[in-house]
mmCIF file of C-alpha atoms in Angstrom:
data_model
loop_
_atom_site.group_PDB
_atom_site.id
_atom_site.type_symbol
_atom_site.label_atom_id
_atom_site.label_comp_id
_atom_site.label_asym_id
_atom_site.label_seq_id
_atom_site.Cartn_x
_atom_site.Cartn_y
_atom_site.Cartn_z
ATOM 1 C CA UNK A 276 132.757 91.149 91.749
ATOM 2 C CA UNK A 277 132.125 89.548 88.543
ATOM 3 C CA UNK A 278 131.393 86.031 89.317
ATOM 4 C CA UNK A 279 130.128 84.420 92.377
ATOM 5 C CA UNK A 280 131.543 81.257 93.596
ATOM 6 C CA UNK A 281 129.573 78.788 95.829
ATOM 7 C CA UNK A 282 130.020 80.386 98.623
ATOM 8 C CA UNK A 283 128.429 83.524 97.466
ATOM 9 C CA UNK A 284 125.286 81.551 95.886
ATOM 10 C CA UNK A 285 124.956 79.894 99.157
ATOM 11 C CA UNK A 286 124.463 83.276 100.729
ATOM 12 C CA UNK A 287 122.188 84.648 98.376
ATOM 13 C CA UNK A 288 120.183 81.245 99.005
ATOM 14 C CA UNK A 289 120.422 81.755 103.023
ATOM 15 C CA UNK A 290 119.437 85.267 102.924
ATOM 16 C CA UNK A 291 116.843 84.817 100.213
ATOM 17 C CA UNK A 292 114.898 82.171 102.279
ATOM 18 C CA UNK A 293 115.983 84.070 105.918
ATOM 19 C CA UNK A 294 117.077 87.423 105.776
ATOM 20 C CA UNK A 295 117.284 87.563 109.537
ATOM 21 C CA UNK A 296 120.312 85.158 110.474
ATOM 22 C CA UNK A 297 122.785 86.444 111.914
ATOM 23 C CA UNK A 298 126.389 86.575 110.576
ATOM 24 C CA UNK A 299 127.460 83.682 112.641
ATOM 25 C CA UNK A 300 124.670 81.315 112.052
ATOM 26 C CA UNK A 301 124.556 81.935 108.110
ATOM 27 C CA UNK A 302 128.455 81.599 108.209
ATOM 28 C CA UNK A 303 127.904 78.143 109.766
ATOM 29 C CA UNK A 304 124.964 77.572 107.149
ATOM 30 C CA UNK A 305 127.270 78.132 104.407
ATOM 31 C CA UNK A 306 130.580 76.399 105.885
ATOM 32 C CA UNK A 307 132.474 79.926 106.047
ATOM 33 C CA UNK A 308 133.786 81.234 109.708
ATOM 34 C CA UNK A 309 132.477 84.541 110.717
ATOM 35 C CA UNK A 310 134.813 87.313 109.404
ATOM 36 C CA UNK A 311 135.428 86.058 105.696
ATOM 37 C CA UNK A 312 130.961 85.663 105.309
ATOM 38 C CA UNK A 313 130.493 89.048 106.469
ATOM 39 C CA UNK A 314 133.443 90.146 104.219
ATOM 40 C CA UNK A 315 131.392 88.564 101.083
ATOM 41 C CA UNK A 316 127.890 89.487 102.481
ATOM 42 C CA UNK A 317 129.330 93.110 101.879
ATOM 43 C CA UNK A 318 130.494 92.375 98.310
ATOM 44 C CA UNK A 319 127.461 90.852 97.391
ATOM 45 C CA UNK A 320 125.705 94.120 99.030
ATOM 46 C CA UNK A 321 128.191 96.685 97.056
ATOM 47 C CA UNK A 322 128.083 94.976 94.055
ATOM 48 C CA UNK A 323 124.200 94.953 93.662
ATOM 49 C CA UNK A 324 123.147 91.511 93.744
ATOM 50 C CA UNK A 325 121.656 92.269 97.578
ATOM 51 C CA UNK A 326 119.967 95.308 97.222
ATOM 52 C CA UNK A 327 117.893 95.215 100.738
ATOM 53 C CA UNK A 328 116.381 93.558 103.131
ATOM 54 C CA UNK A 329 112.933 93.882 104.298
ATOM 55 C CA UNK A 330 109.724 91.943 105.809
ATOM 56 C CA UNK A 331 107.278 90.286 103.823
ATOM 57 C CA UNK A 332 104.014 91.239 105.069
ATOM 58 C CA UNK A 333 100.816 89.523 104.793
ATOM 59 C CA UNK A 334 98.806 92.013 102.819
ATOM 60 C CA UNK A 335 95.015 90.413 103.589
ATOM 61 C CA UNK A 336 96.087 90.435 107.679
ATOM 62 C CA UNK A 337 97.308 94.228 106.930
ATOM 63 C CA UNK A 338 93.483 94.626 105.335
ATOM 64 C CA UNK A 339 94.126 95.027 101.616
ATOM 65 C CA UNK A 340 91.880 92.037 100.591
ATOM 66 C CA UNK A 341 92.237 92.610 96.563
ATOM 67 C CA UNK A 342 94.953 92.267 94.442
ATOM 68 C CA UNK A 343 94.500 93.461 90.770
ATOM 69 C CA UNK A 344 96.292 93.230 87.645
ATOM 70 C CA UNK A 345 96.175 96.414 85.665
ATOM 71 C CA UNK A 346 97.417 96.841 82.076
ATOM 72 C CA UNK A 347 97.764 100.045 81.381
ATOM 73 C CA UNK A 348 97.623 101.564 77.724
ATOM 74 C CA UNK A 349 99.744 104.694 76.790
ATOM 75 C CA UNK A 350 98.207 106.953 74.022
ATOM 76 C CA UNK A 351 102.286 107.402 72.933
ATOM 77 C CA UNK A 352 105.202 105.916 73.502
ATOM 78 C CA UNK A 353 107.363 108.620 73.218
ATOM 79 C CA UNK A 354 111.058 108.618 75.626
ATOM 80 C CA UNK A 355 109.959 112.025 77.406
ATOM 81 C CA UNK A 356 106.094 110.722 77.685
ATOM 82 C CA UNK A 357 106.948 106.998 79.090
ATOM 83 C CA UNK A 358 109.133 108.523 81.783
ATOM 84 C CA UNK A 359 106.498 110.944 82.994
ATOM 85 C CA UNK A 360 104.143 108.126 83.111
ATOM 86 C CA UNK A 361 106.479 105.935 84.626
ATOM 87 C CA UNK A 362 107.451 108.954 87.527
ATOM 88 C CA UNK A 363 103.754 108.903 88.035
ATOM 89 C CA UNK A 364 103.318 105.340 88.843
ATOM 90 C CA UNK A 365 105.771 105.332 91.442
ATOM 91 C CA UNK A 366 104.068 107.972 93.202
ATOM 92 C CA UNK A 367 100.931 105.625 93.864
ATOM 93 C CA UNK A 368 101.514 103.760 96.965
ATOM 94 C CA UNK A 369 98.766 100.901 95.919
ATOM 95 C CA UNK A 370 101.029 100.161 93.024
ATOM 96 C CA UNK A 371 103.459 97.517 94.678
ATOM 97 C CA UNK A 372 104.212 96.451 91.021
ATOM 98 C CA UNK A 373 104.918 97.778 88.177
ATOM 99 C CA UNK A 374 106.665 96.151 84.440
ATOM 100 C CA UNK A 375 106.686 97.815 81.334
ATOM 101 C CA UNK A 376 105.626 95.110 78.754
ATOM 102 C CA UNK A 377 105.356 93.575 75.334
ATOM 103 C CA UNK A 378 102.342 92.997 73.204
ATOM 104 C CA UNK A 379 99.528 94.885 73.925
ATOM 105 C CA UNK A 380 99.889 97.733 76.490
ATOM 106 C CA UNK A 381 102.354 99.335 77.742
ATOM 107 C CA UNK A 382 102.575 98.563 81.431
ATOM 108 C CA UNK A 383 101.154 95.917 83.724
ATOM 109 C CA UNK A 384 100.705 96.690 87.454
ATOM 110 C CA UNK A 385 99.728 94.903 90.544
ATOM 111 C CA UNK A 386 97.677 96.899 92.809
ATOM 112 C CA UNK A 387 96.198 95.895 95.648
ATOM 113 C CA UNK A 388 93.354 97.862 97.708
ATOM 114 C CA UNK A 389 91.009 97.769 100.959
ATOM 115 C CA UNK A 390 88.205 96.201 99.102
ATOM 116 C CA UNK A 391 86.314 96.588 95.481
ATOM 117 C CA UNK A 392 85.037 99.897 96.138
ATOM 118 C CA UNK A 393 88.597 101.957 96.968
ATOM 119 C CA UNK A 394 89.749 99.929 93.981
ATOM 120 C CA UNK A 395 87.395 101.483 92.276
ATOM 121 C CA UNK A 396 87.814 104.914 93.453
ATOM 122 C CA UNK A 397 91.439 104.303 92.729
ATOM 123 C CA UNK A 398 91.224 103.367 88.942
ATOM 124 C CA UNK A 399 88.408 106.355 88.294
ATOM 125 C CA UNK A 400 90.320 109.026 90.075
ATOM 126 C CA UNK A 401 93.889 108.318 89.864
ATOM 127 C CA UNK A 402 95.095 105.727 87.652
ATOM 128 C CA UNK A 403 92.817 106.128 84.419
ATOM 129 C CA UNK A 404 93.860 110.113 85.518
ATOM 130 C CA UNK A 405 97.818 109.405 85.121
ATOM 131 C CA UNK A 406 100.091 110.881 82.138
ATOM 132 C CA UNK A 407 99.333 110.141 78.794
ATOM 133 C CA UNK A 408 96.850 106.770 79.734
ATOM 134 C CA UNK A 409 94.372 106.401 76.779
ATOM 135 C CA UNK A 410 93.115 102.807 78.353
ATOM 136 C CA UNK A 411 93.194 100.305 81.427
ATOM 137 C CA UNK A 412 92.184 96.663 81.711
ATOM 138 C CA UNK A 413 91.757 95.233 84.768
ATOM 139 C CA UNK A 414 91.789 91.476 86.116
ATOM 140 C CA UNK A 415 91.106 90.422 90.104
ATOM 141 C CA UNK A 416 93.186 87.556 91.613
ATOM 142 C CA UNK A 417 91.050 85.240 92.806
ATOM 143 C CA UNK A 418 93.895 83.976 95.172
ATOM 144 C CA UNK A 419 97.362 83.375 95.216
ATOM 145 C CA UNK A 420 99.070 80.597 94.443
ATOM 146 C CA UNK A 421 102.614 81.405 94.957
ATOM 147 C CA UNK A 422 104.533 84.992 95.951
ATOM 148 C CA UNK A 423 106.904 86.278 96.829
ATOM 149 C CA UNK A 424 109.385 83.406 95.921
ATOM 150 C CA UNK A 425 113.068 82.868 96.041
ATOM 151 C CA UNK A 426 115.032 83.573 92.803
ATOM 152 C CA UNK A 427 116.263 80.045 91.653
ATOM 153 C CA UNK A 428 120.008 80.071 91.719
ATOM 154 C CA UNK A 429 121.032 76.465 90.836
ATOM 155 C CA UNK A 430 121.857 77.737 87.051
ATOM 156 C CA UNK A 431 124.910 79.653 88.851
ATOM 157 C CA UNK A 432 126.492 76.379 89.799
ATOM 158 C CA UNK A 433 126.238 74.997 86.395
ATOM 159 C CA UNK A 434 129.462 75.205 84.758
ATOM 160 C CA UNK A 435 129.594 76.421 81.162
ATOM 161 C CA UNK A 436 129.663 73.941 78.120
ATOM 162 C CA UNK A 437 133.246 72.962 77.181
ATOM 163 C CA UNK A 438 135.462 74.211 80.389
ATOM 164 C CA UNK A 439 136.958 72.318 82.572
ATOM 165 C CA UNK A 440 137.324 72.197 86.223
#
């Protein structure tokens, strides 16, 4: 699968803002019958561009109130150094984010936590603690504006400069 059609973007926008329809109402949403949408929801799945479904959870109702940006600074970074770092961070359940980054530092996480003080707890004792970390800088969100968003699409329909229909 090495282009999607319209049909295939049109799923990816279904599922993206409902990942709950069923087969027959997202073939309907899409103008597909039943058999030849599931066919292509399949595709999409084996081909990577769907790679799971899940809930999106309120994290404040759940009782993790902060959300912090960490920027983590690597004392070297080394191929055999960066990985074991990187292993590390995936290990730490707070960390629901994690990009490794230009400029200064080397990685930039979004943590979230019950309140200030298990933050806290959590940057003395196990972040500042992980492989090869000389430094971290953290910054508070002092509430969201927008998450957990859709991935625009609409550049998929566009059709390339100079080719015709």
């Amino acid at each position: 699968m090495d282009t999607l059609d319209k049909f295939d973007i049109a799923i990816l926008q279904e599922l993206q803002a409902d990942g709950r329809l069923t087969n027959a109402e997202l073939a309907q949403r899409v103008g597909l019958s039943a058999a030849p949408c599931w066919r292509r929801v399949r595709a999409l799945e084996e081909a990577g561009y769907i790679r799971g479904y899940r809930a999106e959870i309120d994290r404040e109702k759940v009782g993790l109130g902060v959300l912090a940006f960490v920027r983590l600074d690597a004392d070297r970074n080394s191929g055999d150094v960066t990985r074991s770092l990187e292993a590390a961070i995936r290990q730490v359940p707070e960390v629901v984010s994690c990009h490794y980054i230009s400029g200064s530092g080397t990685f930039e996480l979004q943590v979230v936590s019950r309140d200030l003080n298990h933050f806290s707890r959590l940057a003395r004792e196990v972040l500042i603690n992980l492989p090869n970390v000389k430094d971290l800088h953290t910054s508070f969100s002092l509430g969201e504006v927008k998450a957990a968003a859709a991935l625009p699409l609409s550049h998929l329909l566009e059709r390339p400069a100079g080719r015709n229909p």
